[in-house]
Coordinates of C-alpha atoms in Angstrom, one line a residue:
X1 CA 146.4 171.9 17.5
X2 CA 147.6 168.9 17.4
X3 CA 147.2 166.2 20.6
X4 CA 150.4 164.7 21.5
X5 CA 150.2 160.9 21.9
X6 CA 149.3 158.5 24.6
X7 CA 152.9 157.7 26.2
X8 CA 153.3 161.2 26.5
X9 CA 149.9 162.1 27.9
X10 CA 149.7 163.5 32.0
X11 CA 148.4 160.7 34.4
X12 CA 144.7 161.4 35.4
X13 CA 144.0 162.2 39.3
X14 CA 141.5 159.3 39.9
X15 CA 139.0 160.9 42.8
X16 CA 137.7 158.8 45.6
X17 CA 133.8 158.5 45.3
X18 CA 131.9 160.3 47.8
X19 CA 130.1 157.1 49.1
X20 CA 133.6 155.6 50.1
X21 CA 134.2 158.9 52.6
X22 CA 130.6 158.6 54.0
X23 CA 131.3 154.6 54.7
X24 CA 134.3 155.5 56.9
X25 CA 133.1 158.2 58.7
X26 CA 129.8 155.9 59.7
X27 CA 132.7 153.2 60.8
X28 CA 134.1 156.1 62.7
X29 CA 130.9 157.0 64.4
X30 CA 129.9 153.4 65.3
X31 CA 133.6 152.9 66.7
X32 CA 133.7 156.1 69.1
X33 CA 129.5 155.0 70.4
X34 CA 131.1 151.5 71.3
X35 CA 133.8 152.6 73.3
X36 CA 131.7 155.4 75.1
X37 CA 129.2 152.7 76.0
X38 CA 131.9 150.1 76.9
X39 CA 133.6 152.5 79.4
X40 CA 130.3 153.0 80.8
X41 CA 129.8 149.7 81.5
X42 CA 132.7 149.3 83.2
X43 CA 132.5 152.2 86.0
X44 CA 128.7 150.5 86.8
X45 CA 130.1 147.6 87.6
X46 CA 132.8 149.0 89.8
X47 CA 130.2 151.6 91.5
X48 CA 127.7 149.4 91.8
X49 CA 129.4 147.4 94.7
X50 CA 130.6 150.1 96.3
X51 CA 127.1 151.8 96.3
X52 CA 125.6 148.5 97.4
X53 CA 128.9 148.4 100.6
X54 CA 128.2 152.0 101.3
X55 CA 124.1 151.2 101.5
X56 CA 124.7 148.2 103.7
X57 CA 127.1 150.0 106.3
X58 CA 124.8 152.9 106.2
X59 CA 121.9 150.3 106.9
X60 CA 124.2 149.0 109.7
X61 CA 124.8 152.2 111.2
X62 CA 121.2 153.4 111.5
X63 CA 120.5 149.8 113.0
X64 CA 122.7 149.6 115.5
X65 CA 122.5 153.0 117.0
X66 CA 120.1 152.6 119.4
X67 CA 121.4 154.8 121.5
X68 CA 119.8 157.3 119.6
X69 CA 116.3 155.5 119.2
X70 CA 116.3 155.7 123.4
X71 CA 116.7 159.7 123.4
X72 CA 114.5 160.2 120.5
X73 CA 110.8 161.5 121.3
X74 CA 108.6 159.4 119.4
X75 CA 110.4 156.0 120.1
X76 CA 108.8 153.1 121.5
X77 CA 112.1 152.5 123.3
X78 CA 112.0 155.7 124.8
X79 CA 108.3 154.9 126.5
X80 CA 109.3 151.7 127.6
X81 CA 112.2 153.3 129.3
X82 CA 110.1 156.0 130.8
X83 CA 106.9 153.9 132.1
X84 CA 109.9 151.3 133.5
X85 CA 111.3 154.2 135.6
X86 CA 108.0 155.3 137.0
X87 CA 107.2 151.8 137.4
X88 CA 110.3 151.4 139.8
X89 CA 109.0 154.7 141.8
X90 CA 106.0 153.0 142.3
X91 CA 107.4 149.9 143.3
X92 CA 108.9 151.5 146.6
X93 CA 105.6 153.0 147.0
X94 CA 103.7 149.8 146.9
X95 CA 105.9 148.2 149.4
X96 CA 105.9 150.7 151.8
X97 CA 102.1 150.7 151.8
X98 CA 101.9 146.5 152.1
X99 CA 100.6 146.4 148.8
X100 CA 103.2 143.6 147.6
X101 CA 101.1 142.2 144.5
X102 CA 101.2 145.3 143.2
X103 CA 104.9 145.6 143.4
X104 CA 105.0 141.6 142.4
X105 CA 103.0 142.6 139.6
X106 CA 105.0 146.3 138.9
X107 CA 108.4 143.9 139.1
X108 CA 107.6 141.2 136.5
X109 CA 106.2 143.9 133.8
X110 CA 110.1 145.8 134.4
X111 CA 112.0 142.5 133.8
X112 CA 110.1 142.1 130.5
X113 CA 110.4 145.7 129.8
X114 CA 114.3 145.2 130.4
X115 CA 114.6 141.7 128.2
X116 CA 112.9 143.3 125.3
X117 CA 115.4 146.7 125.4
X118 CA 118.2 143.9 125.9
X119 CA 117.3 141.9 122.6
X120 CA 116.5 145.1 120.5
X121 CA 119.7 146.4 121.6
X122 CA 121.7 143.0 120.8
X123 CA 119.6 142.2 117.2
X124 CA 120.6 146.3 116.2
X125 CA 117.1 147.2 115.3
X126 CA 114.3 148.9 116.4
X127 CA 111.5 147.6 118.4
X128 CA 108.2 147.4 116.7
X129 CA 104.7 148.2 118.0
X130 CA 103.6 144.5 117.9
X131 CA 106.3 143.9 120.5
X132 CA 105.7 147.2 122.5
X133 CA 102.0 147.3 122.9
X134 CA 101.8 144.1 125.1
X135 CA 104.2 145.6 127.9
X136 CA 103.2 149.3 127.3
X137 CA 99.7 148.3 127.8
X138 CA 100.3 146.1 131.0
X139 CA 102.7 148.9 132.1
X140 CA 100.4 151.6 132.2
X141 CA 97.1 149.5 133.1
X142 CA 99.6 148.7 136.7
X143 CA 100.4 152.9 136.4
X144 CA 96.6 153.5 136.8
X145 CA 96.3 151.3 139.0
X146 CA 98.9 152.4 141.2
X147 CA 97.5 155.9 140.9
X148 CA 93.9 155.3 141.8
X149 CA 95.8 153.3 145.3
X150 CA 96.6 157.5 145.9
X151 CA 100.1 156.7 144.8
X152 CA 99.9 160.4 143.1
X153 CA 102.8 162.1 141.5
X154 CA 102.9 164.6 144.9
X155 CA 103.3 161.5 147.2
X156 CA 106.1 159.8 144.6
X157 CA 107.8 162.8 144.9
X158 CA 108.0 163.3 149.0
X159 CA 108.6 159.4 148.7
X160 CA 111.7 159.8 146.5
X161 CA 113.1 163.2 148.7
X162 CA 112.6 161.2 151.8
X163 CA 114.7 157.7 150.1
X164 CA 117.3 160.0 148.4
X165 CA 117.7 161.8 151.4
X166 CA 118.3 158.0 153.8
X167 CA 120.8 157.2 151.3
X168 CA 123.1 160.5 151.7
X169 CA 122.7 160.2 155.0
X170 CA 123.9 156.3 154.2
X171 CA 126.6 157.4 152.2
X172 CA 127.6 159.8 155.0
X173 CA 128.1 157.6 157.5
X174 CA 129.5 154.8 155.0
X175 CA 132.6 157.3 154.4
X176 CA 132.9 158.4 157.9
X177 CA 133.1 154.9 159.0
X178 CA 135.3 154.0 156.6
X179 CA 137.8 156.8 157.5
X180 CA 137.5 155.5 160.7
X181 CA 138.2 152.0 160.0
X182 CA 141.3 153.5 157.9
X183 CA 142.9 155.3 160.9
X184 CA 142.0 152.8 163.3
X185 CA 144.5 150.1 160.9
X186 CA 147.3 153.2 160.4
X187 CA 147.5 153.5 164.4
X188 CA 146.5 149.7 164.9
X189 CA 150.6 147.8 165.8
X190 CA 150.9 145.1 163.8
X191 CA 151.1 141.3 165.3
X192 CA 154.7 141.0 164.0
X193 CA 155.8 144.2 166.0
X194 CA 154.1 144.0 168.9
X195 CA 155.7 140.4 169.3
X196 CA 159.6 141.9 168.2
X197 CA 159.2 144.3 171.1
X198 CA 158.3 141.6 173.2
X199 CA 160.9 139.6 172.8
X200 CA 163.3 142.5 172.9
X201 CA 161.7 143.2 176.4
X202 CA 162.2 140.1 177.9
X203 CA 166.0 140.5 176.6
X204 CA 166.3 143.7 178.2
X205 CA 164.7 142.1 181.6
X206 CA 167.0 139.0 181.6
X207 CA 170.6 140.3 180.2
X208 CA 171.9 142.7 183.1
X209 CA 175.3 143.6 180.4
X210 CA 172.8 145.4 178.4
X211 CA 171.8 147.5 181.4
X212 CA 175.6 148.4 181.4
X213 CA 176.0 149.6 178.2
X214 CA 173.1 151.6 178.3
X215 CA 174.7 152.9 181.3
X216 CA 178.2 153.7 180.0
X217 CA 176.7 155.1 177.1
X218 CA 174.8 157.4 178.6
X219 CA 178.1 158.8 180.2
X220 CA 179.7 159.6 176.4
X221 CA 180.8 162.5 175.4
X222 CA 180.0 161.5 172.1
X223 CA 176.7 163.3 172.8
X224 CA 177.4 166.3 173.6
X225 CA 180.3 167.2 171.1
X226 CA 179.0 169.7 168.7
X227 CA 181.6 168.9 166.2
X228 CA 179.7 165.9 165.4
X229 CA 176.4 165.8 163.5
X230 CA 172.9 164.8 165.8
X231 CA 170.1 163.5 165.3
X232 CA 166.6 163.5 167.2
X233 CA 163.9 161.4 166.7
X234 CA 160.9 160.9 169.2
X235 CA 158.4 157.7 168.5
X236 CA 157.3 154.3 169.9
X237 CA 157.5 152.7 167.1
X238 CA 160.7 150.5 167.2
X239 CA 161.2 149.2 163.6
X240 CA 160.6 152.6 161.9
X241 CA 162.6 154.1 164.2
X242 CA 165.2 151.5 163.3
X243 CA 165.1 151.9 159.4
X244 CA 165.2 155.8 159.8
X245 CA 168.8 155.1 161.8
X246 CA 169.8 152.5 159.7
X247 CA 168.9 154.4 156.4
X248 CA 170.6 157.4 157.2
X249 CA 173.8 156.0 158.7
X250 CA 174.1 153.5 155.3
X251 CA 174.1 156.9 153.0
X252 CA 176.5 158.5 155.2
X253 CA 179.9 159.3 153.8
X254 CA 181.0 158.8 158.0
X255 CA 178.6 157.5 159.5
X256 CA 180.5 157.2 163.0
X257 CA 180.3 161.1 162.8
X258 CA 176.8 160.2 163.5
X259 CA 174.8 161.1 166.4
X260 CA 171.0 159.7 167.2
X261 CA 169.0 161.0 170.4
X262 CA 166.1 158.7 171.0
X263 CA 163.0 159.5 173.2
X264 CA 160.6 156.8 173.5
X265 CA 157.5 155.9 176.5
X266 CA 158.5 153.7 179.1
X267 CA 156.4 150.4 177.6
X268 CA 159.2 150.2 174.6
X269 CA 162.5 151.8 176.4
X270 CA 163.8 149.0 177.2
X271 CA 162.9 147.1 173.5
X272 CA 164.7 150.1 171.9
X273 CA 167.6 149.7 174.1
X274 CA 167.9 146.2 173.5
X275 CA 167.5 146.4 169.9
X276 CA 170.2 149.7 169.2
X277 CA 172.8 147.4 172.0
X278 CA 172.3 144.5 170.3
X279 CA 173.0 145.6 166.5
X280 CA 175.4 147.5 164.7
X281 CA 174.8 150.3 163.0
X282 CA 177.8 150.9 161.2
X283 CA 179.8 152.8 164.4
X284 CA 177.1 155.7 164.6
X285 CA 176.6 156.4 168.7
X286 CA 172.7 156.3 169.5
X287 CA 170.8 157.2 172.8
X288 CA 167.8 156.0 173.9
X289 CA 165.6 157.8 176.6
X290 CA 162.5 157.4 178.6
X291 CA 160.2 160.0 178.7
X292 CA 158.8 159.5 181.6
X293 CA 161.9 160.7 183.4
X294 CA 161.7 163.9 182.2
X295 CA 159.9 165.0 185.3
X296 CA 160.8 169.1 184.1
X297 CA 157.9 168.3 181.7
X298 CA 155.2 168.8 184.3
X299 CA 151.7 170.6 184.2
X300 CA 153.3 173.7 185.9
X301 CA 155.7 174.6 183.0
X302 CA 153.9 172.9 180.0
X303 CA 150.3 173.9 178.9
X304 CA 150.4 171.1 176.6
X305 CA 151.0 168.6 179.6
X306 CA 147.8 170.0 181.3
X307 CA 145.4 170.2 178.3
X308 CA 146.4 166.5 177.8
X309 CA 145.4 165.7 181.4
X310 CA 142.7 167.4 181.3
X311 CA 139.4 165.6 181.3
X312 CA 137.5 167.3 178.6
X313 CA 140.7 166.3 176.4
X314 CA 140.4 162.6 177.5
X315 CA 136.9 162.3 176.9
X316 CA 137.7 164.1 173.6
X317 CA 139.8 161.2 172.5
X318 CA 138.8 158.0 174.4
X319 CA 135.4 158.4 175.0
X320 CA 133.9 157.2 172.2
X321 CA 132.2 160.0 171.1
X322 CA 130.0 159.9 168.0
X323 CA 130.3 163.0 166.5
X324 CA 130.2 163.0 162.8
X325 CA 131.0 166.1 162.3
X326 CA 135.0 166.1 163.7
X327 CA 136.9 164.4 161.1
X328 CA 138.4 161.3 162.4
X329 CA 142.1 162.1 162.0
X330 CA 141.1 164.9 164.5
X331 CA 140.8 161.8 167.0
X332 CA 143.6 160.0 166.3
X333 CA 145.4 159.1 170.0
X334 CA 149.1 160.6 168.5
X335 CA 147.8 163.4 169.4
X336 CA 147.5 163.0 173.1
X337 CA 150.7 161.4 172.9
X338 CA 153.9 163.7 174.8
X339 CA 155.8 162.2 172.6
X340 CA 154.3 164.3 169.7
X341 CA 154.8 167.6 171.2
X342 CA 158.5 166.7 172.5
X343 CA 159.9 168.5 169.1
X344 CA 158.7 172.2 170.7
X345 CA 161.1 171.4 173.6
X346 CA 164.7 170.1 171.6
X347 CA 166.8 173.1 173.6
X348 CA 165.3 171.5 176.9
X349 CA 166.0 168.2 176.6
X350 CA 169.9 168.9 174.5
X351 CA 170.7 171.9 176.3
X352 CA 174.2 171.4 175.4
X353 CA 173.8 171.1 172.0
X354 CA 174.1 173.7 168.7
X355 CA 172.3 172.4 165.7
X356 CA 170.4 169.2 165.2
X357 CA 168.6 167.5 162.3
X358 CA 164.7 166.2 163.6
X359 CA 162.9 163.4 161.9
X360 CA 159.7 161.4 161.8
X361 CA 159.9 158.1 162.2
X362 CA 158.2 157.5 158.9
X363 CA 160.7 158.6 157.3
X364 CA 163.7 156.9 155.2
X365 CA 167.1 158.7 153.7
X366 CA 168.4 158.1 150.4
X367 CA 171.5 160.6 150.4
X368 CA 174.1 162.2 153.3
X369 CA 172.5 164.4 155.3
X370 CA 175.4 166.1 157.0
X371 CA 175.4 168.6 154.7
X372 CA 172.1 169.8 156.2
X373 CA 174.5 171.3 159.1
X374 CA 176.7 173.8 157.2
X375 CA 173.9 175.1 155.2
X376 CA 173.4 179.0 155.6
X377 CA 169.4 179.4 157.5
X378 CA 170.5 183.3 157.5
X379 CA 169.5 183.9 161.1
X380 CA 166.5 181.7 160.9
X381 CA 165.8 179.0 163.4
X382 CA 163.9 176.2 161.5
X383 CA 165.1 174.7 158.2
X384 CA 162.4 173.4 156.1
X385 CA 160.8 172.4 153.2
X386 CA 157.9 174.6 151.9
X387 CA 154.7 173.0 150.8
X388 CA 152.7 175.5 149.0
X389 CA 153.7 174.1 145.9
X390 CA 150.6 171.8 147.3
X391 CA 147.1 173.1 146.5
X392 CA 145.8 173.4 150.3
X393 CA 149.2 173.9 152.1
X394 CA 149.0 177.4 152.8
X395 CA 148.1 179.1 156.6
X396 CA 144.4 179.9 156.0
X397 CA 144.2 175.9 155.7
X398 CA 145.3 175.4 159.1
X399 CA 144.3 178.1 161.2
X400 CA 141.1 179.9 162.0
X401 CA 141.6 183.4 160.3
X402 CA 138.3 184.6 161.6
X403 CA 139.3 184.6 165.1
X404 CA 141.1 188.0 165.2
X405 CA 144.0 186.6 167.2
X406 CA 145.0 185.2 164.1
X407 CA 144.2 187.3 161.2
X408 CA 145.6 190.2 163.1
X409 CA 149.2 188.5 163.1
X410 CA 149.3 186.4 159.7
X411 CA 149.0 186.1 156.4
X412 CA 146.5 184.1 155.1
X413 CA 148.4 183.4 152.2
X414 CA 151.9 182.3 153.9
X415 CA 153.0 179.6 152.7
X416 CA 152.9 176.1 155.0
X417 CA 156.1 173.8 155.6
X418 CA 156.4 170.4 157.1
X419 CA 157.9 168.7 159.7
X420 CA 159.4 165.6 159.0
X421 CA 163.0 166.5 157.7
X422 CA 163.9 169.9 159.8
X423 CA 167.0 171.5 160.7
X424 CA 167.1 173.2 163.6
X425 CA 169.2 176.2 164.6
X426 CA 169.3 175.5 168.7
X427 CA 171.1 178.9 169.5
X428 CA 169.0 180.9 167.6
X429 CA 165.8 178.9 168.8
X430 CA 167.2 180.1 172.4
X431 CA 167.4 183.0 171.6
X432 CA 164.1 184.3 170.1
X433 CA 162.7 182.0 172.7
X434 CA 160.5 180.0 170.2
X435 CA 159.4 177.5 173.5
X436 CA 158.1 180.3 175.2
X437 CA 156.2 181.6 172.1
X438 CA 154.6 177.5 171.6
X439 CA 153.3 177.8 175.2
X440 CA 151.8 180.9 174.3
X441 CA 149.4 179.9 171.0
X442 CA 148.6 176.7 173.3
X443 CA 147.2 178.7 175.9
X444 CA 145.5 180.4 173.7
X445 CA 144.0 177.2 171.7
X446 CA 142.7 175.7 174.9
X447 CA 139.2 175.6 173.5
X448 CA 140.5 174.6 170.0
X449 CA 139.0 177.8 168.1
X450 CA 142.4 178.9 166.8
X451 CA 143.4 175.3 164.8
X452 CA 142.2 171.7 165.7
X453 CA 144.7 169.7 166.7
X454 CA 148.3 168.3 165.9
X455 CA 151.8 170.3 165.9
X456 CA 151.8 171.8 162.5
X457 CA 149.1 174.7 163.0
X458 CA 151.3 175.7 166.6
X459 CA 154.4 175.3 164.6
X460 CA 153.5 177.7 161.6
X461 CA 152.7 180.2 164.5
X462 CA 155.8 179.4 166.4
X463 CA 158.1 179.6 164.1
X464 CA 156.6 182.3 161.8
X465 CA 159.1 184.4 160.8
X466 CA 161.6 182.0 161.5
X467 CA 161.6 179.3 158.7
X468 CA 164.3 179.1 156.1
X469 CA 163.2 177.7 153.1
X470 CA 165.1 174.8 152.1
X471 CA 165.4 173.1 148.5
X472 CA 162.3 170.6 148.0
X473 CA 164.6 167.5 147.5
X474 CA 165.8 167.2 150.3
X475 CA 162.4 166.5 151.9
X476 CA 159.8 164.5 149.7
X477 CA 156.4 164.4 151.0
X478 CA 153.3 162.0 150.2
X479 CA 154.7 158.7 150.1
X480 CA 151.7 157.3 152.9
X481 CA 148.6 158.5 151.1
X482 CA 149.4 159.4 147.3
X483 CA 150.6 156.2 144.8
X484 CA 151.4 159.0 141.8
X485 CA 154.4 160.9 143.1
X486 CA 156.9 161.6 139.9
X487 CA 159.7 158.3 140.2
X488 CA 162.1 161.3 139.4
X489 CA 161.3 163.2 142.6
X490 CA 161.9 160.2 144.6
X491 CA 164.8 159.1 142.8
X492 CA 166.6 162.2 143.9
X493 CA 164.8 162.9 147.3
X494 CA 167.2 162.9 150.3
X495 CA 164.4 162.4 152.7
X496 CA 161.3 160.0 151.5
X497 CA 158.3 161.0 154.0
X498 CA 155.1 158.6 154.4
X499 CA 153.4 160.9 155.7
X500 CA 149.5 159.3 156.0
X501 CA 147.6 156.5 156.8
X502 CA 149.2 154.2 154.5
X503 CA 152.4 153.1 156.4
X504 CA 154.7 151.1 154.6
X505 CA 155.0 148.9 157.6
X506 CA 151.3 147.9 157.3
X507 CA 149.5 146.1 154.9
X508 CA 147.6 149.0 153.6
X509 CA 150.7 150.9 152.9
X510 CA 151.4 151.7 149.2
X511 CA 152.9 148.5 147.2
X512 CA 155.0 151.0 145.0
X513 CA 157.0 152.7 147.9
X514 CA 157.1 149.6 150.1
X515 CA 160.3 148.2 148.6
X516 CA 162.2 151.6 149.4
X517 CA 161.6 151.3 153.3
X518 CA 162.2 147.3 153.2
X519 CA 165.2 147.4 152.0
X520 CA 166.8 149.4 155.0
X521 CA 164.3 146.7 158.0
X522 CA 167.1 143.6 158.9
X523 CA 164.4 140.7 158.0
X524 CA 167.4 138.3 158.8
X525 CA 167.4 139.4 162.7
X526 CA 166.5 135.9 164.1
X527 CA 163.8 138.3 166.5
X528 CA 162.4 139.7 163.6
X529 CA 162.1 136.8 161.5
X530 CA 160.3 134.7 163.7
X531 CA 157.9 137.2 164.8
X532 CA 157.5 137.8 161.0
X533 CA 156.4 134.0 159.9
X534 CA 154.9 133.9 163.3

């Protein structure tokens, strides 16, 4: 066969040489080793300062809690803690025995015991046996030492009952005297009102028109018109009794539909009367009476008048008894004050009148109260607030239920109301005779087994039965003793009661709930003002 030529020939595939494919594929190799160990490089050298942050904060955290050092067994700051605690046992010890260089001694080893600890504590790190030794050696050398004096763990222990016991006793008496000192300032006058009814007395004294408009007042038939609304307050206080008139009559829609009855001792009737003649109170009609001429309140018909009389009773409060045991409100002088009780005899001393509206005198009103006289009591003769919402305010909290008097005819669990903000149903109090019922539960309590003292405990028992609870806002309780009352409460409380120690007319009173009783005292009364800078 014959080969065709050249031109015409098929190009030859040229093959690439084995050695060329192996020289890439080393290339290849070398490439992918660089980059593994590149990228390797670079995550040590970010990790590694983070390992070295995270060593050093964990090295922080072990040096600075030492807290933990001081509760663990085998630490040095542990012992030194220890042997400085028995050391302070033993320094008592020492000094009740005379031994005083022993407690010089015992003292200086604790104050180097407490300036080590200190710098440990500061520098973050633990303490080490070369610092120890010294003061754990000292330490328990003085231990021994205080031991082999018959300082034994038996006598440290009676010593330490006997101390612990003197200071509760301490404490005791610290808190009772306190209380003390606490009611003494809540029934103490201050300067500034003792010198206003001063001044009002000498007015009363030297201006005979005043004794004529008392006189024609007293003549009014103003007071005895039952379409009108009336008010009773009984106190000696003249400037609370002044800001619970002048508060009410400024939230009245008609406040010359207003009505206030007054009882007050004979040392401030005739400061009251000059004060009430002397100032307007928008039109409202206010009487003003002395107690002391209410000679129907007599021994014969009131038990409470002869328990107060009685000698036992006056020793009770004035004569300066000691006994820790009574709590000191149980002493306070209110309560062998008439004026206190007077509230138990309303239908005496108004026997003309229907329906009345009683209040403290620590006391201000926000809103009208007239609407307290059409509201519905449903038969019932007292109108109040109920206080069980209160933890304690229920009748097993006021009355001796183990006396069988008393858990015979009540519940335990009844729930407790105030006085303070009452309405009072005087036809219905007539007739289920509610006087006669409070001079029987005196009678009863003349030995003070059924309830301690004050008006509350007789008036549960009195009116038990007879109480119509009424809506919580219009009577607000707590303003004298607690400083966390809801501002929402109070806000849309008719009645704001201070009830306690802390008066807003004294300086102890609560700096919160002052403002809401200043604003209704007359600071501009030229009286008033001067006794105030005074």
């Amino acid at each position: 066969m014959r080969r065709r030529a050249a031109e015409h020939r098929r190009p030859v595939r040229r093959r690439i040489s084995y050695w060329i494919w192996a020289l890439l594929g080393v290339f290849c190799f070398v490439g992918f080793v660089l980059f593994v160990v590149h990228h390797n490089h670079d995550r040590d050298r970010v990790g590694k300062p983070m390992m070295e942050k995270d060593e050093k904060t964990e090295s922080t955290a072990v040096h600075l809690n030492f807290t933990e050092e001081m509760l663990s067994a085998s630490s040095l700051a542990r012992q030194l803690a220890e042997q400085m605690t028995l050391a302070k046992a033993y320094i008592i010890i020492a000094k009740e025995h005379r031994n005083l260089h022993l407690a010089w001694e015992l003292s200086s080893n604790i104050r180097s015991c407490q300036l080590l600890l200190s710098k440990a504590a500061m520098r973050g790190e633990s303490i080490t046996m070369d610092e120890a030794e010294p003061i754990i050696k000292s330490l328990s050398s003085l231990i021994f030492k205080a031991q082999d004096a018959h300082y034994d763990i038996a006598t440290t222990i009676m010593t330490m009952k006997s101390h612990i016991q003197a200071l509760e006793e301490r404490a005791h008496a610290a808190t009772v005297q306190s209380s003390i000192f606490g009611q003494l300032a809540a029934e103490a006058l201050p300067k500034s009102l003792h010198c206003l009814n001063v001044k009002l007395t000498v007015d009363w004294m030297k201006k005979p028109a005043l004794h004529q408009l008392a006189h024609e007042g007293k003549t009014s038939p103003r007071l005895v018109d039952n379409n009108l609304y009336h008010f009773c307050i009984f106190s000696d206080n003249l400037l609370a009794v002044s800001a619970v008139v002048n508060s009410t009559v400024s939230n009245a829609d008609h406040p010359k539909q207003l009505v206030f009855h007054i009882v007050t001792n004979g040392v401030n009737y005739g400061a009251m009367q000059a004060w009430f003649l002397s100032n307007d109170f928008k039109g409202c009609m206010v009487e003003i009476q002395n107690i002391e001429n209410f000679t129907w309140l007599n021994s014969s018909y009131s038990p409470v008048v002869r328990q107060l009389h009685d000698p036992n009773s006056q020793a009770y409060y004035f004569g300066g008894s000691q006994d820790f045991d009574a709590e000191p409100k149980f002493r306070n002088p209110k309560y062998s004050s008439l004026l206190n009780h007077l509230r138990f005899y309303i239908p005496d001393i108004y026997p003309h009148l229907e329906k009345v509206v009683f209040l403290d005198d620590d006391v201000i009103v926000q809103k009208d109260l007239t609407q307290l006289f059409s509201l519905d009591l449903h038969g019932n003769v007292n109108g109040a607030v109920e206080t069980c919402l209160e933890a304690f305010h229920r009748f097993y909290k006021y009355l001796n239920f183990s006396n069988p008097m008393i858990s015979s005819k009540f519940d335990p669990q009844a729930c407790g109301w105030a006085f303070g903000m009452n309405v009072f149903d005087l036809i219905a109090w007539r007739r289920d005779n509610v006087t006669w019922k409070y001079h029987y539960w005196q009678e009863q309590n003349t030995d003070r087994t059924l309830w301690k003292l004050g008006t509350l405990p007789p008036g549960l028992l009195s009116f038990y039965g007879l109480t119509e609870p009424l809506d919580r806002r219009w009577h607000v309780l707590g303003l004298g003793y607690d400083p966390n009352i809801d501002s929402r409460l109070i806000e849309s409380g008719a009645v704001l009661h201070f009830n306690g120690n802390m008066k807003p007319w004294l300086k102890l009173g609560i700096v919160r709930y002052k403002p809401l009783w200043d604003r209704y005292v007359n600071r501009n009364h030229r009286y008033l003002r001067g006794c105030l800078l005074s």
